[in-house]
């Protein structure tokens, strides 16, 4: 079904253009007309893919979570377990330009949910999906018997998830204060502190 | 100098009204006219205190950090050291309605800095001030010899600061997923994990 594939690919392209406009001009300035222009489409052609701005925004936000999920699913789980865990966590951090763009879009949309109920349900889905990635890491460390015996699983998941999003937030807003390297050192330090023989 | 005091008090009142309008309608919708209306002032009277919207926004953002700093400075440091540390950290979390309002305003302004250079410098000042509070806590645990010997001070400061802002972000955006109680349990768990005899 090549036509459907093309249709889907085109939707993803438009969503990625939407990200760029949001990052350049802010969400409030990201009108359908401006996004169509940036994607070299007429407004009518864009409406063929997304009939409303809200639909376009929801798809664009969902694409962030989908890409993160896909990258985690595609991971090669052959290396040292702790290294694999660090790599999974890195998928949730702005460690390169692509991930920085995704996270900036995620932050802008998340903040918008405070006054825009139409994005709330999707925001909750994304929240749970990313939390699931943190759960995978903590359960992985426990199941592989790398983790210390006295860990509180529920609080460790909450702690790792908050740590990841806090680091992402700081690196995004203050890249001159929190370098990518320091962000990764902090995650490495944290994961090692949960394991036997490190504390 | 009662006149100056009145002037300052009035500025704070206007800034607090600005917070309310931002939380109700979003930052983009928070026009000077709307804020003046909400503060029962004419636009001309409001301009007497803040000659531009940018000045008003900067003052409103700075007030968040000032209030947090003042609360930490006023703290009674007489209790059990670990309890005092938990209380300091609680000043940085949305544990009640006043703090939730402050943090929502902080998040909205912080996100805005991504496309509005006029707020960047202030945002950096706030970042450093709140980081200083995290530093106080980690140095306090070390100086009181409560902390484990092998802590990496720099990474512990980064970790605590990111954890606090990550929890604040989650509780703000997903209060139904992360309760105030669970947020506080996570902080308690984290601080105890840094101390002797708990790991």
PDB file of N, CA and C in Angstrom, chain A residues 119-188:
ATOM      1  N   UNK A 119      -4.947  19.209  24.725  1.00  0.00           N
ATOM      2  CA  UNK A 119      -3.703  18.433  24.692  1.00  0.00           C
ATOM      3  C   UNK A 119      -3.519  17.567  25.937  1.00  0.00           C
ATOM      4  N   UNK A 120      -4.432  17.709  26.917  1.00  0.00           N
ATOM      5  CA  UNK A 120      -4.204  17.060  28.219  1.00  0.00           C
ATOM      6  C   UNK A 120      -4.144  15.539  28.148  1.00  0.00           C
ATOM      7  N   UNK A 121      -5.078  14.952  27.408  1.00  0.00           N
ATOM      8  CA  UNK A 121      -5.134  13.487  27.400  1.00  0.00           C
ATOM      9  C   UNK A 121      -3.875  12.906  26.760  1.00  0.00           C
ATOM     10  N   UNK A 122      -3.474  13.519  25.652  1.00  0.00           N
ATOM     11  CA  UNK A 122      -2.265  13.065  24.971  1.00  0.00           C
ATOM     12  C   UNK A 122      -1.040  13.244  25.875  1.00  0.00           C
ATOM     13  N   UNK A 123      -0.999  14.366  26.582  1.00  0.00           N
ATOM     14  CA  UNK A 123       0.118  14.640  27.480  1.00  0.00           C
ATOM     15  C   UNK A 123       0.214  13.556  28.558  1.00  0.00           C
ATOM     16  N   UNK A 124      -0.962  13.095  28.997  1.00  0.00           N
ATOM     17  CA  UNK A 124      -0.971  12.045  30.006  1.00  0.00           C
ATOM     18  C   UNK A 124      -0.458  10.720  29.421  1.00  0.00           C
ATOM     19  N   UNK A 125      -0.837  10.443  28.186  1.00  0.00           N
ATOM     20  CA  UNK A 125      -0.348   9.230  27.517  1.00  0.00           C
ATOM     21  C   UNK A 125       1.172   9.273  27.398  1.00  0.00           C
ATOM     22  N   UNK A 126       1.704  10.421  26.963  1.00  0.00           N
ATOM     23  CA  UNK A 126       3.157  10.564  26.824  1.00  0.00           C
ATOM     24  C   UNK A 126       3.836  10.390  28.190  1.00  0.00           C
ATOM     25  N   UNK A 127       3.252  11.019  29.211  1.00  0.00           N
ATOM     26  CA  UNK A 127       3.799  10.901  30.570  1.00  0.00           C
ATOM     27  C   UNK A 127       3.937   9.431  30.965  1.00  0.00           C
ATOM     28  N   UNK A 128       2.881   8.657  30.696  1.00  0.00           N
ATOM     29  CA  UNK A 128       2.893   7.239  31.102  1.00  0.00           C
ATOM     30  C   UNK A 128       3.883   6.436  30.272  1.00  0.00           C
ATOM     31  N   UNK A 129       4.017   6.789  28.984  1.00  0.00           N
ATOM     32  CA  UNK A 129       4.943   6.050  28.128  1.00  0.00           C
ATOM     33  C   UNK A 129       6.399   6.266  28.560  1.00  0.00           C
ATOM     34  N   UNK A 130       6.716   7.512  28.872  1.00  0.00           N
ATOM     35  CA  UNK A 130       8.103   7.789  29.286  1.00  0.00           C
ATOM     36  C   UNK A 130       8.354   7.192  30.681  1.00  0.00           C
ATOM     37  N   UNK A 131       7.334   7.241  31.514  1.00  0.00           N
ATOM     38  CA  UNK A 131       7.464   6.604  32.830  1.00  0.00           C
ATOM     39  C   UNK A 131       7.723   5.109  32.663  1.00  0.00           C
ATOM     40  N   UNK A 132       7.105   4.531  31.649  1.00  0.00           N
ATOM     41  CA  UNK A 132       7.301   3.107  31.378  1.00  0.00           C
ATOM     42  C   UNK A 132       8.773   2.809  31.056  1.00  0.00           C
ATOM     43  N   UNK A 133       9.418   3.723  30.335  1.00  0.00           N
ATOM     44  CA  UNK A 133      10.848   3.535  30.028  1.00  0.00           C
ATOM     45  C   UNK A 133      11.672   3.544  31.320  1.00  0.00           C
ATOM     46  N   UNK A 134      11.336   4.439  32.244  1.00  0.00           N
ATOM     47  CA  UNK A 134      12.038   4.475  33.541  1.00  0.00           C
ATOM     48  C   UNK A 134      11.777   3.164  34.303  1.00  0.00           C
ATOM     49  N   UNK A 135      10.555   2.656  34.195  1.00  0.00           N
ATOM     50  CA  UNK A 135      10.203   1.393  34.854  1.00  0.00           C
ATOM     51  C   UNK A 135      11.041   0.241  34.292  1.00  0.00           C
ATOM     52  N   UNK A 136      11.181   0.206  32.955  1.00  0.00           N
ATOM     53  CA  UNK A 136      12.002  -0.825  32.308  1.00  0.00           C
ATOM     54  C   UNK A 136      13.414  -0.849  32.879  1.00  0.00           C
ATOM     55  N   UNK A 137      13.986   0.338  33.053  1.00  0.00           N
ATOM     56  CA  UNK A 137      15.371   0.432  33.539  1.00  0.00           C
ATOM     57  C   UNK A 137      15.477  -0.088  34.975  1.00  0.00           C
ATOM     58  N   UNK A 138      14.583   0.385  35.837  1.00  0.00           N
ATOM     59  CA  UNK A 138      14.646  -0.043  37.251  1.00  0.00           C
ATOM     60  C   UNK A 138      14.364  -1.545  37.370  1.00  0.00           C
ATOM     61  N   UNK A 139      13.340  -2.012  36.675  1.00  0.00           N
ATOM     62  CA  UNK A 139      13.032  -3.453  36.742  1.00  0.00           C
ATOM     63  C   UNK A 139      14.169  -4.276  36.143  1.00  0.00           C
ATOM     64  N   UNK A 140      14.791  -3.742  35.098  1.00  0.00           N
ATOM     65  CA  UNK A 140      15.936  -4.433  34.488  1.00  0.00           C
ATOM     66  C   UNK A 140      17.064  -4.607  35.496  1.00  0.00           C
ATOM     67  N   UNK A 141      17.392  -3.541  36.196  1.00  0.00           N
ATOM     68  CA  UNK A 141      18.474  -3.619  37.192  1.00  0.00           C
ATOM     69  C   UNK A 141      18.121  -4.615  38.299  1.00  0.00           C
ATOM     70  N   UNK A 142      16.859  -4.632  38.694  1.00  0.00           N
ATOM     71  CA  UNK A 142      16.433  -5.562  39.760  1.00  0.00           C
ATOM     72  C   UNK A 142      16.459  -7.004  39.240  1.00  0.00           C
ATOM     73  N   UNK A 143      15.877  -7.233  38.062  1.00  0.00           N
ATOM     74  CA  UNK A 143      15.793  -8.594  37.529  1.00  0.00           C
ATOM     75  C   UNK A 143      17.161  -9.187  37.208  1.00  0.00           C
ATOM     76  N   UNK A 144      18.080  -8.331  36.808  1.00  0.00           N
ATOM     77  CA  UNK A 144      19.431  -8.814  36.505  1.00  0.00           C
ATOM     78  C   UNK A 144      20.287  -8.930  37.771  1.00  0.00           C
ATOM     79  N   UNK A 145      19.660  -8.672  38.900  1.00  0.00           N
ATOM     80  CA  UNK A 145      20.330  -8.728  40.212  1.00  0.00           C
ATOM     81  C   UNK A 145      21.548  -7.815  40.304  1.00  0.00           C
ATOM     82  N   UNK A 146      21.469  -6.718  39.569  1.00  0.00           N
ATOM     83  CA  UNK A 146      22.504  -5.697  39.692  1.00  0.00           C
ATOM     84  C   UNK A 146      22.159  -4.720  40.812  1.00  0.00           C
ATOM     85  N   UNK A 147      20.888  -4.555  41.071  1.00  0.00           N
ATOM     86  CA  UNK A 147      20.433  -3.539  42.021  1.00  0.00           C
ATOM     87  C   UNK A 147      20.690  -3.960  43.462  1.00  0.00           C
ATOM     88  N   UNK A 148      20.897  -2.979  44.316  1.00  0.00           N
ATOM     89  CA  UNK A 148      20.995  -3.251  45.749  1.00  0.00           C
ATOM     90  C   UNK A 148      19.686  -3.872  46.239  1.00  0.00           C
ATOM     91  N   UNK A 149      19.778  -4.633  47.315  1.00  0.00           N
ATOM     92  CA  UNK A 149      18.619  -5.381  47.811  1.00  0.00           C
ATOM     93  C   UNK A 149      17.515  -4.487  48.377  1.00  0.00           C
ATOM     94  N   UNK A 150      17.923  -3.359  48.941  1.00  0.00           N
ATOM     95  CA  UNK A 150      16.952  -2.594  49.723  1.00  0.00           C
ATOM     96  C   UNK A 150      16.295  -1.462  48.924  1.00  0.00           C
ATOM     97  N   UNK A 151      16.340  -1.536  47.605  1.00  0.00           N
ATOM     98  CA  UNK A 151      15.704  -0.478  46.809  1.00  0.00           C
ATOM     99  C   UNK A 151      14.183  -0.551  46.935  1.00  0.00           C
ATOM    100  N   UNK A 152      13.578   0.604  46.978  1.00  0.00           N
ATOM    101  CA  UNK A 152      12.112   0.694  46.917  1.00  0.00           C
ATOM    102  C   UNK A 152      11.743   0.923  45.454  1.00  0.00           C
ATOM    103  N   UNK A 153      11.228  -0.103  44.813  1.00  0.00           N
ATOM    104  CA  UNK A 153      11.027  -0.052  43.359  1.00  0.00           C
ATOM    105  C   UNK A 153      10.172   1.147  42.919  1.00  0.00           C
ATOM    106  N   UNK A 154       9.041   1.325  43.571  1.00  0.00           N
ATOM    107  CA  UNK A 154       8.141   2.414  43.149  1.00  0.00           C
ATOM    108  C   UNK A 154       8.818   3.783  43.252  1.00  0.00           C
ATOM    109  N   UNK A 155       9.507   4.003  44.374  1.00  0.00           N
ATOM    110  CA  UNK A 155      10.160   5.311  44.555  1.00  0.00           C
ATOM    111  C   UNK A 155      11.370   5.452  43.641  1.00  0.00           C
ATOM    112  N   UNK A 156      12.037   4.350  43.319  1.00  0.00           N
ATOM    113  CA  UNK A 156      13.173   4.419  42.382  1.00  0.00           C
ATOM    114  C   UNK A 156      12.698   4.814  40.978  1.00  0.00           C
ATOM    115  N   UNK A 157      11.534   4.290  40.587  1.00  0.00           N
ATOM    116  CA  UNK A 157      10.989   4.661  39.274  1.00  0.00           C
ATOM    117  C   UNK A 157      10.675   6.158  39.258  1.00  0.00           C
ATOM    118  N   UNK A 158      10.002   6.618  40.303  1.00  0.00           N
ATOM    119  CA  UNK A 158       9.663   8.049  40.411  1.00  0.00           C
ATOM    120  C   UNK A 158      10.927   8.903  40.409  1.00  0.00           C
ATOM    121  N   UNK A 159      11.938   8.450  41.136  1.00  0.00           N
ATOM    122  CA  UNK A 159      13.180   9.199  41.266  1.00  0.00           C
ATOM    123  C   UNK A 159      13.915   9.268  39.934  1.00  0.00           C
ATOM    124  N   UNK A 160      14.024   8.136  39.242  1.00  0.00           N
ATOM    125  CA  UNK A 160      14.728   8.137  37.958  1.00  0.00           C
ATOM    126  C   UNK A 160      13.981   8.999  36.937  1.00  0.00           C
ATOM    127  N   UNK A 161      12.667   8.850  36.903  1.00  0.00           N
ATOM    128  CA  UNK A 161      11.866   9.612  35.931  1.00  0.00           C
ATOM    129  C   UNK A 161      12.014  11.115  36.187  1.00  0.00           C
ATOM    130  N   UNK A 162      11.904  11.512  37.449  1.00  0.00           N
ATOM    131  CA  UNK A 162      12.031  12.944  37.767  1.00  0.00           C
ATOM    132  C   UNK A 162      13.446  13.437  37.474  1.00  0.00           C
ATOM    133  N   UNK A 163      14.441  12.626  37.787  1.00  0.00           N
ATOM    134  CA  UNK A 163      15.832  13.009  37.528  1.00  0.00           C
ATOM    135  C   UNK A 163      16.051  13.242  36.034  1.00  0.00           C
ATOM    136  N   UNK A 164      15.549  12.328  35.218  1.00  0.00           N
ATOM    137  CA  UNK A 164      15.700  12.436  33.767  1.00  0.00           C
ATOM    138  C   UNK A 164      15.031  13.720  33.250  1.00  0.00           C
ATOM    139  N   UNK A 165      13.799  13.941  33.666  1.00  0.00           N
ATOM    140  CA  UNK A 165      13.102  15.129  33.145  1.00  0.00           C
ATOM    141  C   UNK A 165      13.684  16.422  33.714  1.00  0.00           C
ATOM    142  N   UNK A 166      14.169  16.384  34.939  1.00  0.00           N
ATOM    143  CA  UNK A 166      14.829  17.562  35.504  1.00  0.00           C
ATOM    144  C   UNK A 166      16.115  17.898  34.761  1.00  0.00           C
ATOM    145  N   UNK A 167      16.919  16.879  34.485  1.00  0.00           N
ATOM    146  CA  UNK A 167      18.156  17.106  33.724  1.00  0.00           C
ATOM    147  C   UNK A 167      17.829  17.623  32.321  1.00  0.00           C
ATOM    148  N   UNK A 168      16.838  17.001  31.687  1.00  0.00           N
ATOM    149  CA  UNK A 168      16.445  17.437  30.340  1.00  0.00           C
ATOM    150  C   UNK A 168      16.010  18.904  30.366  1.00  0.00           C
ATOM    151  N   UNK A 169      15.217  19.251  31.361  1.00  0.00           N
ATOM    152  CA  UNK A 169      14.746  20.633  31.502  1.00  0.00           C
ATOM    153  C   UNK A 169      15.911  21.599  31.678  1.00  0.00           C
ATOM    154  N   UNK A 170      16.834  21.257  32.556  1.00  0.00           N
ATOM    155  CA  UNK A 170      17.977  22.147  32.809  1.00  0.00           C
ATOM    156  C   UNK A 170      18.865  22.284  31.576  1.00  0.00           C
ATOM    157  N   UNK A 171      19.127  21.156  30.900  1.00  0.00           N
ATOM    158  CA  UNK A 171      20.015  21.199  29.734  1.00  0.00           C
ATOM    159  C   UNK A 171      19.369  21.984  28.590  1.00  0.00           C
ATOM    160  N   UNK A 172      18.056  21.897  28.519  1.00  0.00           N
ATOM    161  CA  UNK A 172      17.308  22.592  27.469  1.00  0.00           C
ATOM    162  C   UNK A 172      17.297  24.099  27.718  1.00  0.00           C
ATOM    163  N   UNK A 173      17.028  24.473  28.950  1.00  0.00           N
ATOM    164  CA  UNK A 173      16.885  25.898  29.264  1.00  0.00           C
ATOM    165  C   UNK A 173      18.233  26.558  29.535  1.00  0.00           C
ATOM    166  N   UNK A 174      19.200  25.782  30.030  1.00  0.00           N
ATOM    167  CA  UNK A 174      20.490  26.367  30.423  1.00  0.00           C
ATOM    168  C   UNK A 174      21.654  25.516  29.922  1.00  0.00           C
ATOM    169  N   UNK A 175      21.770  25.366  28.598  1.00  0.00           N
ATOM    170  CA  UNK A 175      22.844  24.519  28.055  1.00  0.00           C
ATOM    171  C   UNK A 175      24.236  25.003  28.456  1.00  0.00           C
ATOM    172  N   UNK A 176      24.377  26.285  28.768  1.00  0.00           N
ATOM    173  CA  UNK A 176      25.685  26.802  29.183  1.00  0.00           C
ATOM    174  C   UNK A 176      25.984  26.444  30.644  1.00  0.00           C
ATOM    175  N   UNK A 177      24.946  26.074  31.409  1.00  0.00           N
ATOM    176  CA  UNK A 177      25.149  25.714  32.811  1.00  0.00           C
ATOM    177  C   UNK A 177      25.265  24.200  33.000  1.00  0.00           C
ATOM    178  N   UNK A 178      24.493  23.445  32.227  1.00  0.00           N
ATOM    179  CA  UNK A 178      24.540  21.992  32.355  1.00  0.00           C
ATOM    180  C   UNK A 178      24.920  21.400  30.999  1.00  0.00           C
ATOM    181  N   UNK A 179      26.162  20.957  30.878  1.00  0.00           N
ATOM    182  CA  UNK A 179      26.641  20.404  29.609  1.00  0.00           C
ATOM    183  C   UNK A 179      26.071  18.998  29.406  1.00  0.00           C
ATOM    184  N   UNK A 180      26.110  18.538  28.154  1.00  0.00           N
ATOM    185  CA  UNK A 180      25.663  17.175  27.839  1.00  0.00           C
ATOM    186  C   UNK A 180      26.498  16.168  28.633  1.00  0.00           C
ATOM    187  N   UNK A 181      27.785  16.457  28.732  1.00  0.00           N
ATOM    188  CA  UNK A 181      28.678  15.541  29.446  1.00  0.00           C
ATOM    189  C   UNK A 181      28.311  15.433  30.937  1.00  0.00           C
ATOM    190  N   UNK A 182      28.044  16.580  31.548  1.00  0.00           N
ATOM    191  CA  UNK A 182      27.700  16.557  32.974  1.00  0.00           C
ATOM    192  C   UNK A 182      26.350  15.861  33.196  1.00  0.00           C
ATOM    193  N   UNK A 183      25.444  16.079  32.257  1.00  0.00           N
ATOM    194  CA  UNK A 183      24.142  15.416  32.326  1.00  0.00           C
ATOM    195  C   UNK A 183      24.332  13.899  32.291  1.00  0.00           C
ATOM    196  N   UNK A 184      25.173  13.434  31.387  1.00  0.00           N
ATOM    197  CA  UNK A 184      25.407  11.991  31.276  1.00  0.00           C
ATOM    198  C   UNK A 184      26.181  11.448  32.476  1.00  0.00           C
ATOM    199  N   UNK A 185      27.125  12.247  32.984  1.00  0.00           N
ATOM    200  CA  UNK A 185      27.845  11.829  34.199  1.00  0.00           C
ATOM    201  C   UNK A 185      26.872  11.659  35.366  1.00  0.00           C
ATOM    202  N   UNK A 186      25.909  12.568  35.449  1.00  0.00           N
ATOM    203  CA  UNK A 186      24.946  12.508  36.563  1.00  0.00           C
ATOM    204  C   UNK A 186      24.099  11.242  36.467  1.00  0.00           C
ATOM    205  N   UNK A 187      23.675  10.887  35.245  1.00  0.00           N
ATOM    206  CA  UNK A 187      22.883   9.668  35.060  1.00  0.00           C
ATOM    207  C   UNK A 187      23.717   8.424  35.377  1.00  0.00           C
ATOM    208  N   UNK A 188      24.950   8.420  34.899  1.00  0.00           N
ATOM    209  CA  UNK A 188      25.849   7.288  35.161  1.00  0.00           C
ATOM    210  C   UNK A 188      26.031   7.126  36.680  1.00  0.00           C
TER     211      UNK A 188
END
